[in-house]
JSON list of C-alpha atoms in Angstrom, two decimals:
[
{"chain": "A", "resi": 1299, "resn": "UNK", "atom": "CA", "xyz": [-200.10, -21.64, -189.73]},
{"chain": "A", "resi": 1300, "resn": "UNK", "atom": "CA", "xyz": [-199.69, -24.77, -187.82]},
{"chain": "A", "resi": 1301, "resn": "UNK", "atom": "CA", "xyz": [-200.42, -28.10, -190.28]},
{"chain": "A", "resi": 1302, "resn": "UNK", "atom": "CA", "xyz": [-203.99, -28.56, -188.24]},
{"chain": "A", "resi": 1303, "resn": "UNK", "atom": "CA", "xyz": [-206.85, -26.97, -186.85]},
{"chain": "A", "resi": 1304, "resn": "UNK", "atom": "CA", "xyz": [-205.65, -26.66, -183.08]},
{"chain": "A", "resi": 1305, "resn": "UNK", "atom": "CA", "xyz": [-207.27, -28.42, -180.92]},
{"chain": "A", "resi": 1306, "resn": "UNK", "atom": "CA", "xyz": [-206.27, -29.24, -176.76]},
{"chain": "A", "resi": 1307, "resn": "UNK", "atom": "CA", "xyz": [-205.00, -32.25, -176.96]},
{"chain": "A", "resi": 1308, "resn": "UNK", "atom": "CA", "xyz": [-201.83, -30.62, -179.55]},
{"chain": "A", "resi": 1309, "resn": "UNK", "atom": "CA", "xyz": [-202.30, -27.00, -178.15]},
{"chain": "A", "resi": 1310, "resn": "UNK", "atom": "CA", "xyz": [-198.37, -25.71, -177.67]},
{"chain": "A", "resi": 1311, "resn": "UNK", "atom": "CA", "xyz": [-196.35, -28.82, -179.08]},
{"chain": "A", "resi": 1312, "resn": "UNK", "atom": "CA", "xyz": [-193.23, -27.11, -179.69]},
{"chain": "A", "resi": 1313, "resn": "UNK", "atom": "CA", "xyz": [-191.73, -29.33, -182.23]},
{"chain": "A", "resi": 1314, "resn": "UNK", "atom": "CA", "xyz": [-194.20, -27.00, -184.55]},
{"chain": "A", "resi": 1315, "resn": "UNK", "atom": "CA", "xyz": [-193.21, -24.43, -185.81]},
{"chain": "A", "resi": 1316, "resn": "UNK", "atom": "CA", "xyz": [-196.10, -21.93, -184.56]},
{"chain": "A", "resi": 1317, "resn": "UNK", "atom": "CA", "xyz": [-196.12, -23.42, -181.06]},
{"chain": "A", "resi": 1318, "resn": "UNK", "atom": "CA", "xyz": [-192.49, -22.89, -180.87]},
{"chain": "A", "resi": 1319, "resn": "UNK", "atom": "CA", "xyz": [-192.45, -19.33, -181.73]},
{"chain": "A", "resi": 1320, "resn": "UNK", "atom": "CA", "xyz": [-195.66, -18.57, -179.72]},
{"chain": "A", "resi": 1321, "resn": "UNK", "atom": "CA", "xyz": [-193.65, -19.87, -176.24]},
{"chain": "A", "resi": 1322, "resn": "UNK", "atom": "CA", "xyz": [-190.63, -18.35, -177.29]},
{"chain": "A", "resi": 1323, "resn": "UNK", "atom": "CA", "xyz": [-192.26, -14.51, -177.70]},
{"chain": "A", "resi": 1324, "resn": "UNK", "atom": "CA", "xyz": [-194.43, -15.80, -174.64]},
{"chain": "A", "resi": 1325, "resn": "UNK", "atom": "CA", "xyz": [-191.45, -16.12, -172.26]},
{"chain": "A", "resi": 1326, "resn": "UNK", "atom": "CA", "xyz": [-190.13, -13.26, -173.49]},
{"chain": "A", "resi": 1327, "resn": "UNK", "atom": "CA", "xyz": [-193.30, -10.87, -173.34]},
{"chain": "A", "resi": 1328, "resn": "UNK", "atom": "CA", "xyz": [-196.06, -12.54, -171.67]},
{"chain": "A", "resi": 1329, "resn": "UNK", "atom": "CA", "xyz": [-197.57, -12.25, -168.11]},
{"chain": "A", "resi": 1330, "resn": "UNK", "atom": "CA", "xyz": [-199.23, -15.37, -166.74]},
{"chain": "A", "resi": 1331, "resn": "UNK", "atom": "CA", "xyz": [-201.29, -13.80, -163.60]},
{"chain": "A", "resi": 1332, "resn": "UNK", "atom": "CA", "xyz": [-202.58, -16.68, -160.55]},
{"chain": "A", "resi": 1333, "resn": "UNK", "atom": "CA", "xyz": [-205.70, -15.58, -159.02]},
{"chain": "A", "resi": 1334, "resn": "UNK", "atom": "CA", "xyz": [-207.88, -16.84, -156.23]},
{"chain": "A", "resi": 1335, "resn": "UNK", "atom": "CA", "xyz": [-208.57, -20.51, -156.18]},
{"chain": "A", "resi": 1336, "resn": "UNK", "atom": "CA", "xyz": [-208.04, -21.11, -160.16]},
{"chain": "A", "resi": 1337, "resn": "UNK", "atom": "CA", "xyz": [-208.25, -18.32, -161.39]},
{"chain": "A", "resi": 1338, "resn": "UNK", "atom": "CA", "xyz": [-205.81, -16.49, -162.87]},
{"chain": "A", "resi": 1339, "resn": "UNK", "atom": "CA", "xyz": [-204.52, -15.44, -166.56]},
{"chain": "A", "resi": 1340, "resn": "UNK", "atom": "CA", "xyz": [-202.03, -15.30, -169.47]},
{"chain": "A", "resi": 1341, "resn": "UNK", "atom": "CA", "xyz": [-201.85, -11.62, -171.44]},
{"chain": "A", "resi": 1342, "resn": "UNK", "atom": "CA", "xyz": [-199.32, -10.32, -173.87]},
{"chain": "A", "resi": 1343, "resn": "UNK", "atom": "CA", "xyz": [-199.68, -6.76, -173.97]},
{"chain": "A", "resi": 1344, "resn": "UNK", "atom": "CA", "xyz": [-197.73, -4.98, -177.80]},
{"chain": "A", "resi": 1345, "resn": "UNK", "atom": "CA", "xyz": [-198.05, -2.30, -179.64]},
{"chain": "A", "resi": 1346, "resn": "UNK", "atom": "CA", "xyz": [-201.13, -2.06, -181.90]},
{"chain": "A", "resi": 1347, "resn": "UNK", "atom": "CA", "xyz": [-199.57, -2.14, -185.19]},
{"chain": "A", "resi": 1348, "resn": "UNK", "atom": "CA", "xyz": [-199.06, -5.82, -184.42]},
{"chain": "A", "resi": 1349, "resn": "UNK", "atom": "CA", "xyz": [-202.38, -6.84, -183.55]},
{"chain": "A", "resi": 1350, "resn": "UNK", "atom": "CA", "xyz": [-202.07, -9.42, -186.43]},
{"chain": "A", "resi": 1351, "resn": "UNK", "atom": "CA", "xyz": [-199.43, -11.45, -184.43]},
{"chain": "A", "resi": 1352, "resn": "UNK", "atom": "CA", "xyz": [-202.57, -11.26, -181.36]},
{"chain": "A", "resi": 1353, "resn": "UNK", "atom": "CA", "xyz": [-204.86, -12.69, -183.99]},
{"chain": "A", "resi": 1354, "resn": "UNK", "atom": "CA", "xyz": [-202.51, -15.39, -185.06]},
{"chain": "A", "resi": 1355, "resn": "UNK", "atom": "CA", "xyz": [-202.40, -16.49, -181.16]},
{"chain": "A", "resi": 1356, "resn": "UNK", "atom": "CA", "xyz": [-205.72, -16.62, -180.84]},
{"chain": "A", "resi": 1357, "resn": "UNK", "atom": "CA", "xyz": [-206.13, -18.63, -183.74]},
{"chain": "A", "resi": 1358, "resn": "UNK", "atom": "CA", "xyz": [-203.29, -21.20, -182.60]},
{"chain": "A", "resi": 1359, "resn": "UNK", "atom": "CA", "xyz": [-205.27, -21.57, -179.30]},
{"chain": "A", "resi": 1360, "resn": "UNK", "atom": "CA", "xyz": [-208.19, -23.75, -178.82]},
{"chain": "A", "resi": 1361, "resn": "UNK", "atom": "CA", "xyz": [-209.47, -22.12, -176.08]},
{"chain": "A", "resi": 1362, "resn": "UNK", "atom": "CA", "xyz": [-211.47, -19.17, -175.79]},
{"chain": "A", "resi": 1363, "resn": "UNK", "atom": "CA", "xyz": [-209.68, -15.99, -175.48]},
{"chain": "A", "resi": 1364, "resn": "UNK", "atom": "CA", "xyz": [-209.96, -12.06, -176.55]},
{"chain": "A", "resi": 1365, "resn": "UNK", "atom": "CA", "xyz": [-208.25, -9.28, -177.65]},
{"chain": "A", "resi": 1366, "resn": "UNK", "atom": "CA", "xyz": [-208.63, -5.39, -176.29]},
{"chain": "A", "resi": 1367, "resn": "UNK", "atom": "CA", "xyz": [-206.86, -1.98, -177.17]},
{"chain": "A", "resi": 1368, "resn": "UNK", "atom": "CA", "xyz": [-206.56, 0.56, -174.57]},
{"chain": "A", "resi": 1369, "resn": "UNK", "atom": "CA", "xyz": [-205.02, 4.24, -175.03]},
{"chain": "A", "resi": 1370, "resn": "UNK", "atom": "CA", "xyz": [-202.86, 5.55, -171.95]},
{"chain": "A", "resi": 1371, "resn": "UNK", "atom": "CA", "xyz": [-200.00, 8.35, -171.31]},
{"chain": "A", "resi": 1372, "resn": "UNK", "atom": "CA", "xyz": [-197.01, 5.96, -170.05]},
{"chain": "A", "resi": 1373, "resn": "UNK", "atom": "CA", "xyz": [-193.41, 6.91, -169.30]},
{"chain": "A", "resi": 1374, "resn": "UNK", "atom": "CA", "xyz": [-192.51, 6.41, -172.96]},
{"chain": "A", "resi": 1375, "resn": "UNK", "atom": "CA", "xyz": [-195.37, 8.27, -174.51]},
{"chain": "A", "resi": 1376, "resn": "UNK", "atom": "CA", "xyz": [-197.71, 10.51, -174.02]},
{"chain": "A", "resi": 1377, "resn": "UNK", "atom": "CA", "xyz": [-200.61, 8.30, -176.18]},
{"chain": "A", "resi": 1378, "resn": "UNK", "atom": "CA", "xyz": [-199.56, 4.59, -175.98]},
{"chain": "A", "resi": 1379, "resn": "UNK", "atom": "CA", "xyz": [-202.03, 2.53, -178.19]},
{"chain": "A", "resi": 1380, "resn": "UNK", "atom": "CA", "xyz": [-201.50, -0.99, -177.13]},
{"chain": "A", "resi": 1381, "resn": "UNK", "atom": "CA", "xyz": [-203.24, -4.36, -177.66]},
{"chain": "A", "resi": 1382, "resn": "UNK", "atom": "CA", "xyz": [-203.77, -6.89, -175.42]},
{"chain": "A", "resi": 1383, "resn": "UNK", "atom": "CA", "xyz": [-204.48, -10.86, -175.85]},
{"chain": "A", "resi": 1384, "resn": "UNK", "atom": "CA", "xyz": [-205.60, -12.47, -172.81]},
{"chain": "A", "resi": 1385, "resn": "UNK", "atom": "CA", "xyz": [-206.19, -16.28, -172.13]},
{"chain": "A", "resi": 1386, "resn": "UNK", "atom": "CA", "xyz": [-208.04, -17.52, -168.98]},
{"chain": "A", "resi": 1387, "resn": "UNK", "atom": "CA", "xyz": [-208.43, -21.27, -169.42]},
{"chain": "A", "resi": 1388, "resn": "UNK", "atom": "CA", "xyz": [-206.55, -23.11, -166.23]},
{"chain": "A", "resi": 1389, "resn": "UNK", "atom": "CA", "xyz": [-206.04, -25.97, -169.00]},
{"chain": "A", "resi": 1390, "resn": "UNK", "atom": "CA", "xyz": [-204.47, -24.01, -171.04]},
{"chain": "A", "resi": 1391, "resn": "UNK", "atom": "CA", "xyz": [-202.68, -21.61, -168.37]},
{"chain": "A", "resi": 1392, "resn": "UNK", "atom": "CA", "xyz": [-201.40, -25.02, -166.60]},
{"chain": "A", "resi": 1393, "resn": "UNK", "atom": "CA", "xyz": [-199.74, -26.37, -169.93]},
{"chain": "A", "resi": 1394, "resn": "UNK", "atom": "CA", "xyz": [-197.99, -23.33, -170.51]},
{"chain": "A", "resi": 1395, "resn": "UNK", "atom": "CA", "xyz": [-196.29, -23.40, -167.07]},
{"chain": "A", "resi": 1396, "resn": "UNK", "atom": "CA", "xyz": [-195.14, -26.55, -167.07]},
{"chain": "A", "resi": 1397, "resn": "UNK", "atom": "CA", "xyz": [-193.22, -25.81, -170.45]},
{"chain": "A", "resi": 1398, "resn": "UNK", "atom": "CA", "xyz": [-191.61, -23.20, -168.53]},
{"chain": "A", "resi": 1399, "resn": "UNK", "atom": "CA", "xyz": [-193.60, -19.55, -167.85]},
{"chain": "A", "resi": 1400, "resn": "UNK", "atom": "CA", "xyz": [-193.04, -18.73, -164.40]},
{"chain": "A", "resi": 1401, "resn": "UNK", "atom": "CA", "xyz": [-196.37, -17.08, -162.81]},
{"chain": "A", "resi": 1402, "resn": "UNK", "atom": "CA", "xyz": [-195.97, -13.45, -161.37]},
{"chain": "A", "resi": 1403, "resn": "UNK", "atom": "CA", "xyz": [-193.54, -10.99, -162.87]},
{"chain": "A", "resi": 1404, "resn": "UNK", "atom": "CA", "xyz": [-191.53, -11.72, -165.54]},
{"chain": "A", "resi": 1405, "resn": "UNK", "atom": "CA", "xyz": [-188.49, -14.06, -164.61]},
{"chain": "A", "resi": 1406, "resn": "UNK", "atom": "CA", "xyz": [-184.88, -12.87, -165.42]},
{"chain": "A", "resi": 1407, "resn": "UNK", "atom": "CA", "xyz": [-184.28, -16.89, -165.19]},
{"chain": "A", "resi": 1408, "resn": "UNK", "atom": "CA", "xyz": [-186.09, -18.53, -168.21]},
{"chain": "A", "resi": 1409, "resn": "UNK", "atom": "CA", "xyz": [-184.70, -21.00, -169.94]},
{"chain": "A", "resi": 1410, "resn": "UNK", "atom": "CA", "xyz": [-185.46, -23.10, -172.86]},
{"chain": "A", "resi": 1411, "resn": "UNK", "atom": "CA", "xyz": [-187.67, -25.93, -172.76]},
{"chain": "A", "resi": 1412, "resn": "UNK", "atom": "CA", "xyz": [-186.29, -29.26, -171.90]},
{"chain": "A", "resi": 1413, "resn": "UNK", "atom": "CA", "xyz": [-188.92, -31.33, -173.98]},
{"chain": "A", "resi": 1414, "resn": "UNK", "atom": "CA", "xyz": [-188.62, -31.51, -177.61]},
{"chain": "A", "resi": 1415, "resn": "UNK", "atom": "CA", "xyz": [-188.97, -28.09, -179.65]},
{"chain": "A", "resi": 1416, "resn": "UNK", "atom": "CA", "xyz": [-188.37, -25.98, -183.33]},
{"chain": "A", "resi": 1417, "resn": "UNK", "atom": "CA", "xyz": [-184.94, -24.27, -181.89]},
{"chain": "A", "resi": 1418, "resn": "UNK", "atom": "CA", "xyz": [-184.75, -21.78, -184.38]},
{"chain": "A", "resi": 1419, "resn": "UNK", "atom": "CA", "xyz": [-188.42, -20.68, -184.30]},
{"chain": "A", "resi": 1420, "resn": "UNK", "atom": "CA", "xyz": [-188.20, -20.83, -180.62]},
{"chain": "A", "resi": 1421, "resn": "UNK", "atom": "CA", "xyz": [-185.56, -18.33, -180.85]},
{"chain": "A", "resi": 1422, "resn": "UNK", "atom": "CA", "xyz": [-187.46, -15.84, -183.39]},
{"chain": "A", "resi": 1423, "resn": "UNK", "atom": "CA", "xyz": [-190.27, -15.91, -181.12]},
{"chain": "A", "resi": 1424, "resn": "UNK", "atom": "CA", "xyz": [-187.67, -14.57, -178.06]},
{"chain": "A", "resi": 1425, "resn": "UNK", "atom": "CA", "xyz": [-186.42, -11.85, -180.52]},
{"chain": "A", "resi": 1426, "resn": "UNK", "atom": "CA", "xyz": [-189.51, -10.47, -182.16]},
{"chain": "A", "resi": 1427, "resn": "UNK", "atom": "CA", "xyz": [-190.38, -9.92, -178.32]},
{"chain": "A", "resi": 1428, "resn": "UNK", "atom": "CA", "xyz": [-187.22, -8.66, -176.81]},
{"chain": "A", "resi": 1429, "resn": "UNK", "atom": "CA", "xyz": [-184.62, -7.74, -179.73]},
{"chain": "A", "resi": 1430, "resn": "UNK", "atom": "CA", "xyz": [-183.68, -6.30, -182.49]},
{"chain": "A", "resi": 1431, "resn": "UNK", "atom": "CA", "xyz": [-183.14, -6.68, -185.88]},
{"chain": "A", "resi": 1432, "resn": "UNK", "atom": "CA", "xyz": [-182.47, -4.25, -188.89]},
{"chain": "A", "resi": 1433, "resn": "UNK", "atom": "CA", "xyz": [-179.94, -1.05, -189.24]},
{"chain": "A", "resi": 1434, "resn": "UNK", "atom": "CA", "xyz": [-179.06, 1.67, -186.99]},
{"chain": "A", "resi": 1435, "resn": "UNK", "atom": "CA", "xyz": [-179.12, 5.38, -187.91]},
{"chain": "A", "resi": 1436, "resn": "UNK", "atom": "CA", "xyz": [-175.96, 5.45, -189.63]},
{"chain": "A", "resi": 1437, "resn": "UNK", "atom": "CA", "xyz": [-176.90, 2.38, -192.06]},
{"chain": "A", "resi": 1438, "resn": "UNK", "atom": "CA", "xyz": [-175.44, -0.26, -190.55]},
{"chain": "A", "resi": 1439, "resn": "UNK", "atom": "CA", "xyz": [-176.75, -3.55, -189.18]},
{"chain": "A", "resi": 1440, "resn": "UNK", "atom": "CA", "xyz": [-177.17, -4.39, -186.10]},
{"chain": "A", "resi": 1441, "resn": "UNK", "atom": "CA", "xyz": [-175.54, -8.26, -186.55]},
{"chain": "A", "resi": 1442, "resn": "UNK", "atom": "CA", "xyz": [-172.16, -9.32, -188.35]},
{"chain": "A", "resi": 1443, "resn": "UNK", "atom": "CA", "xyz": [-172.33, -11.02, -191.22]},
{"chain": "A", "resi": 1444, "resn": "UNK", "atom": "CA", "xyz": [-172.77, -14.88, -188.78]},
{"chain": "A", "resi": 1445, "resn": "UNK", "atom": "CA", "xyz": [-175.42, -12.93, -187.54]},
{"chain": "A", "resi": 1446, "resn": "UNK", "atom": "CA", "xyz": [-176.77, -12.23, -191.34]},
{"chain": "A", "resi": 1447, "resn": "UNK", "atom": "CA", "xyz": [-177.09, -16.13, -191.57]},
{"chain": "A", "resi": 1448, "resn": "UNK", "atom": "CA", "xyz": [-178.59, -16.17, -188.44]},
{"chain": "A", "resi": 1449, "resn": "UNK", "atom": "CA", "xyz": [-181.59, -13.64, -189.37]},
{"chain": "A", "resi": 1450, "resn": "UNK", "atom": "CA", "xyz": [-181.89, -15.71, -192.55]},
{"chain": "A", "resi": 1451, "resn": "UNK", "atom": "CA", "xyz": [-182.34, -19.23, -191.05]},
{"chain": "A", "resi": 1452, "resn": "UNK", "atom": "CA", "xyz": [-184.86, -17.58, -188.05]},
{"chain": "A", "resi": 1453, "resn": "UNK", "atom": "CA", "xyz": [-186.63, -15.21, -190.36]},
{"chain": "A", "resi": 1454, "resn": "UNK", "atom": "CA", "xyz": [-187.53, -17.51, -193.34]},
{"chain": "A", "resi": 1455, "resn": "UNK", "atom": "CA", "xyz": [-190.39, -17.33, -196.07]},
{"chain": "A", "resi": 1456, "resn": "UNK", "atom": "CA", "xyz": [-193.83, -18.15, -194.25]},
{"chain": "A", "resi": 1457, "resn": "UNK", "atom": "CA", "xyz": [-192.59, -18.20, -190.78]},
{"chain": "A", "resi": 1458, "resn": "UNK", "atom": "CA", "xyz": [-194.93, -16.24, -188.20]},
{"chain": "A", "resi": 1459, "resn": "UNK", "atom": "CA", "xyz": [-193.35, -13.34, -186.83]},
{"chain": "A", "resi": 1460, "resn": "UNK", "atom": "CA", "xyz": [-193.81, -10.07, -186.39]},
{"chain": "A", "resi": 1461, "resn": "UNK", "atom": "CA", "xyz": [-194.31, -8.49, -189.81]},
{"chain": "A", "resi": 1462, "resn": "UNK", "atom": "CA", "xyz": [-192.18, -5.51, -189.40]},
{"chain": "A", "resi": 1463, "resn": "UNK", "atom": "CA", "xyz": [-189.22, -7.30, -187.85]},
{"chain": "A", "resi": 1464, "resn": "UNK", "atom": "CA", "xyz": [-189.33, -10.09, -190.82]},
{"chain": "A", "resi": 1465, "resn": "UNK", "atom": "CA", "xyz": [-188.95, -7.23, -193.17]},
{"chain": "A", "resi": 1466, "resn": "UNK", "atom": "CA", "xyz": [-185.93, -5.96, -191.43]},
{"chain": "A", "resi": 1467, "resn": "UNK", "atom": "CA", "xyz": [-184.34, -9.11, -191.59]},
{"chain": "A", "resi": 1468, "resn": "UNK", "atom": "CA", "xyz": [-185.17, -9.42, -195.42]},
{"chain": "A", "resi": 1469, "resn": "UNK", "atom": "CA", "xyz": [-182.90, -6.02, -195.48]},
{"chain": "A", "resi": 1470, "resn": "UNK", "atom": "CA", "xyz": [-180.20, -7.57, -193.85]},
{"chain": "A", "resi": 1471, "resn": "UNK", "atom": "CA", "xyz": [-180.06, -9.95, -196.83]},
{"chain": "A", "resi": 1472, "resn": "UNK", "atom": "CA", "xyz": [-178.12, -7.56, -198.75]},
{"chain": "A", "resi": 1473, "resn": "UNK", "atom": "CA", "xyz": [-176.01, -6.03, -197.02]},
{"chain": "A", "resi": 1474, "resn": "UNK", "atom": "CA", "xyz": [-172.39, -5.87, -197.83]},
{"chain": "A", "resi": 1475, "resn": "UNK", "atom": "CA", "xyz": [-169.62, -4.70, -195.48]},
{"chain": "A", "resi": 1476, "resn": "UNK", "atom": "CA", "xyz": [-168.32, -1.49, -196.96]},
{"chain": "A", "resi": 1477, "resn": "UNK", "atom": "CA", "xyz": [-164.51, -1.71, -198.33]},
{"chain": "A", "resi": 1478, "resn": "UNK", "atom": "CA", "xyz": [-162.52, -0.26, -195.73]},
{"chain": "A", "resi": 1479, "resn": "UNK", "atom": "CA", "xyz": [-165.00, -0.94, -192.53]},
{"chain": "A", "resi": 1480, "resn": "UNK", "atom": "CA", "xyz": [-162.93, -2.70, -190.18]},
{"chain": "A", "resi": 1481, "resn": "UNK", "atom": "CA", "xyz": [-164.10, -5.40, -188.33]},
{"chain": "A", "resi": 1482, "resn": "UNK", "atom": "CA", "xyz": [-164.44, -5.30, -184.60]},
{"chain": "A", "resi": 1483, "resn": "UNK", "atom": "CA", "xyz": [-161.94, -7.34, -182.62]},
{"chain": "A", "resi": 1484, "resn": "UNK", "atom": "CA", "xyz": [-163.66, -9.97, -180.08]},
{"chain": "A", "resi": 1485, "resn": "UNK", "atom": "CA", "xyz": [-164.94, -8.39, -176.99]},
{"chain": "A", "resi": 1486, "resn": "UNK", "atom": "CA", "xyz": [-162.40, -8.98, -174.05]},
{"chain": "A", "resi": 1487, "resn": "UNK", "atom": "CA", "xyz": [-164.87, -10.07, -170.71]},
{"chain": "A", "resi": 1488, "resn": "UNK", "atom": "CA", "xyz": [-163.76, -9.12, -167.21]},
{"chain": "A", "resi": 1489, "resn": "UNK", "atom": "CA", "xyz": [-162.58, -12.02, -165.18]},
{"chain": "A", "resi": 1490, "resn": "UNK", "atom": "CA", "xyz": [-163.02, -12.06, -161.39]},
{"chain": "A", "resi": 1491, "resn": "UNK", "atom": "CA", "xyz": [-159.12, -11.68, -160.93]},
{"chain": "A", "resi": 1492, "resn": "UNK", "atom": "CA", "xyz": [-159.35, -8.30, -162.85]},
{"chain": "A", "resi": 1493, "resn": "UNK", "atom": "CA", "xyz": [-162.44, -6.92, -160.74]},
{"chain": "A", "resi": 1494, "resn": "UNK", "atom": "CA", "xyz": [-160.37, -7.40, -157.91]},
{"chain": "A", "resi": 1495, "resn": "UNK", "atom": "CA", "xyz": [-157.36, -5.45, -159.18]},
{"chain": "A", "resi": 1496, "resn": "UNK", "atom": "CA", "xyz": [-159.57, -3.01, -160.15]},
{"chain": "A", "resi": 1497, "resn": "UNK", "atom": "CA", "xyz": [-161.76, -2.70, -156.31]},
{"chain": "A", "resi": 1498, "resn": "UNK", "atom": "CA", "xyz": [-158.16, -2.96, -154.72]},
{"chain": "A", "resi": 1499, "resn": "UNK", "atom": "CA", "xyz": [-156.32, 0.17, -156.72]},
{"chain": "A", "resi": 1500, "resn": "UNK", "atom": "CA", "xyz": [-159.92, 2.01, -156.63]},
{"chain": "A", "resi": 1501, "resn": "UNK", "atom": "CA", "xyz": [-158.41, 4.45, -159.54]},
{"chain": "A", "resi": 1502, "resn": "UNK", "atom": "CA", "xyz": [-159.57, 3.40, -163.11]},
{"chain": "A", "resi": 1503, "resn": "UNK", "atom": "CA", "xyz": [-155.92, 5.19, -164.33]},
{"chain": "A", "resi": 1504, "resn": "UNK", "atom": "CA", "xyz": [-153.85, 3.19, -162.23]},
{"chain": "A", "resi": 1505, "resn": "UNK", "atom": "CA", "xyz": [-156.25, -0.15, -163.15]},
{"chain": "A", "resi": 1506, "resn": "UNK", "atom": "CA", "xyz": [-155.76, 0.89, -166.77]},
{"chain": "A", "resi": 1507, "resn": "UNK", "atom": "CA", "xyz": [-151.94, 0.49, -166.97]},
{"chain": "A", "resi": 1508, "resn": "UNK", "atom": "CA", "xyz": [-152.09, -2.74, -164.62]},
{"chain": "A", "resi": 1509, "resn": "UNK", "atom": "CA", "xyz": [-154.46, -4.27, -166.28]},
{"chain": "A", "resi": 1510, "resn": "UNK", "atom": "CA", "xyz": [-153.78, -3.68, -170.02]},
{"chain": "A", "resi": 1511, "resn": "UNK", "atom": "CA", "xyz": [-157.22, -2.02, -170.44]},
{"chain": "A", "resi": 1512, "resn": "UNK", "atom": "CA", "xyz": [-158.89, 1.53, -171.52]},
{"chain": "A", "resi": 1513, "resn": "UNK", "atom": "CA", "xyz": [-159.60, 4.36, -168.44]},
{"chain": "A", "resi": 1514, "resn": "UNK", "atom": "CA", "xyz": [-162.97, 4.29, -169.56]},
{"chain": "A", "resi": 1515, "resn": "UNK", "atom": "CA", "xyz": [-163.10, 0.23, -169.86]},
{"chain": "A", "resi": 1516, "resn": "UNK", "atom": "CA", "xyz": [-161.99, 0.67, -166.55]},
{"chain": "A", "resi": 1517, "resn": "UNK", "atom": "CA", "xyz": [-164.06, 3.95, -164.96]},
{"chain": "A", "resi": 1518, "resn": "UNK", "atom": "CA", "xyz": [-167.89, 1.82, -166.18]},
{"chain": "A", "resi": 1519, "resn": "UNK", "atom": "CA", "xyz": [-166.85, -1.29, -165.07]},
{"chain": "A", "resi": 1520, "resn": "UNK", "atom": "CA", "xyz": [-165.77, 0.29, -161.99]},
{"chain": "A", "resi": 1521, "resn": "UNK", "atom": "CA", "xyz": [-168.72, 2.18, -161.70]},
{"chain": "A", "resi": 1522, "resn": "UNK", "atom": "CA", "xyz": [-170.58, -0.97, -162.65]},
{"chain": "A", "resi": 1523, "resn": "UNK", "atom": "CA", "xyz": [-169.24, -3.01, -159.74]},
{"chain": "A", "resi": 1524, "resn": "UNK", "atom": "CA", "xyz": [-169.70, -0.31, -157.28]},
{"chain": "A", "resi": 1525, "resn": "UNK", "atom": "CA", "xyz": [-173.47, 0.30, -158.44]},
{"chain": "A", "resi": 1526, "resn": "UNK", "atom": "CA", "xyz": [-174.97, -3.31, -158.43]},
{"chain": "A", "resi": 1527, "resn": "UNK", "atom": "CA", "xyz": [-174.93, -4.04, -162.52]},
{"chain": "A", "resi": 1528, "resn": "UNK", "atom": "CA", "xyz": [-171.71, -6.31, -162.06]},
{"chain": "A", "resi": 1529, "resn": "UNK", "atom": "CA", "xyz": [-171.94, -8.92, -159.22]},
{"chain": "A", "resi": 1530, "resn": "UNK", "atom": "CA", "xyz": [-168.94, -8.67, -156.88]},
{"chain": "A", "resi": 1531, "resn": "UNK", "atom": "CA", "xyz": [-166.05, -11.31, -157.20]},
{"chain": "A", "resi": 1532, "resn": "UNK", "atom": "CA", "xyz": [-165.80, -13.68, -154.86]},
{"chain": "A", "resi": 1533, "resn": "UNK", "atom": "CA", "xyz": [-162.81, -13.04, -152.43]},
{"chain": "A", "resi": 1534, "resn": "UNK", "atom": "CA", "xyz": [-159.52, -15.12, -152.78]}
]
């Protein structure tokens, strides 16, 4: 935990460690709420089994706060047990916003902090909220081996995190790429030049051969550009 006892005047300094994560997993997965006059509220809603990570929050914050569990049927499952953390102090609430948590929904457009801050516990705190880390099904990771180091640097011995996600990245440790597996070649991006081959011919066979690329590269990007997941390129 953070070198101190927390107290206001240090509450979410990123340049520690604990701060750092806690913004980074708050961007990610929080909801600050503005009510009438100042009112208002941060919550970070997770699944129960990490209530710890909750408890470490509410230890890191020198303001008075609680935790709840509620039971529902939601889209995902039919019994969700979920935890909640939820912070009212404007103090507190106001600090947080200027280091960058939008209030209302969550923002597609967060960014990094521009003042100073722990990068790589920063970035642990983004992917114990919205990533993942560990194997698939079939046994393999889900990261190369850059990716290996990468778990190692973000995951390391006494960092808070999420307890089951830091054990997944202790698996990683030991992997070894099987003789044989090869390695996947760099992922070719669309340009804007070939979106506009591709809306002009209108035929992900004839884009194929023009373009050098797979039908199917060519059928979901298509479909992709004609469905709103792939903005438009701008007309030359």
């Amino acid at each position: 935990m953070a070198a101190c006892e927390p107290t206001a005047d240090r509450f979410m300094d990123l340049t520690v460690p604990e701060y750092a994560y806690m913004f980074g997993f708050l961007q990610a997965d929080g909801h600050l709420r503005q009510g009438a006059g100042n009112k208002g509220r941060l919550s970070v809603e997770i699944n129960v089994r990490d209530l710890d990570l909750l408890r470490a929050f509410q230890r890191l914050t020198p303001y008075n706060s609680s935790i709840t569990e509620r039971i529902r049927s939601t889209n995902f499952a039919e019994r969700s047990h979920t935890a909640i953390w939820t912070l009212c102090s404007l103090e507190a609430r106001t600090t947080i916003n200027r280091l960058g948590l939008p209030y209302g929904r969550k923002s597609m457009t967060i960014s990094p902090p521009e003042c100073a801050f722990s990068r790589r516990d920063y970035l642990r705190g983004v992917v114990d909220a919205d990533g993942s880390v560990g194997h698939t099904g079939q046994g393999w990771p889900f990261v190369s081996e850059n990716a290996q180091k990468l778990a190692a640097d973000l995951y390391y011995d006494g960092c808070l995190s999420l307890d089951r996600k830091k054990a997944a990245a202790d698996t990683l440790k030991t992997w070894v790429r099987p003789v044989g597996m090869r390695v996947a070649p760099p992922r070719r991006r669309w340009t804007a030049w070939e979106d506009r081959v591709l809306l002009r011919l209108n035929d992900d066979a004839a884009a194929a051969k023009e373009l050098g690329r797979t039908r199917k590269s060519c059928a979901i990007r298509l479909w992709r550009l004609r469905n709103g997941q792939a903005p438009m390129p701008s007309a030359r």
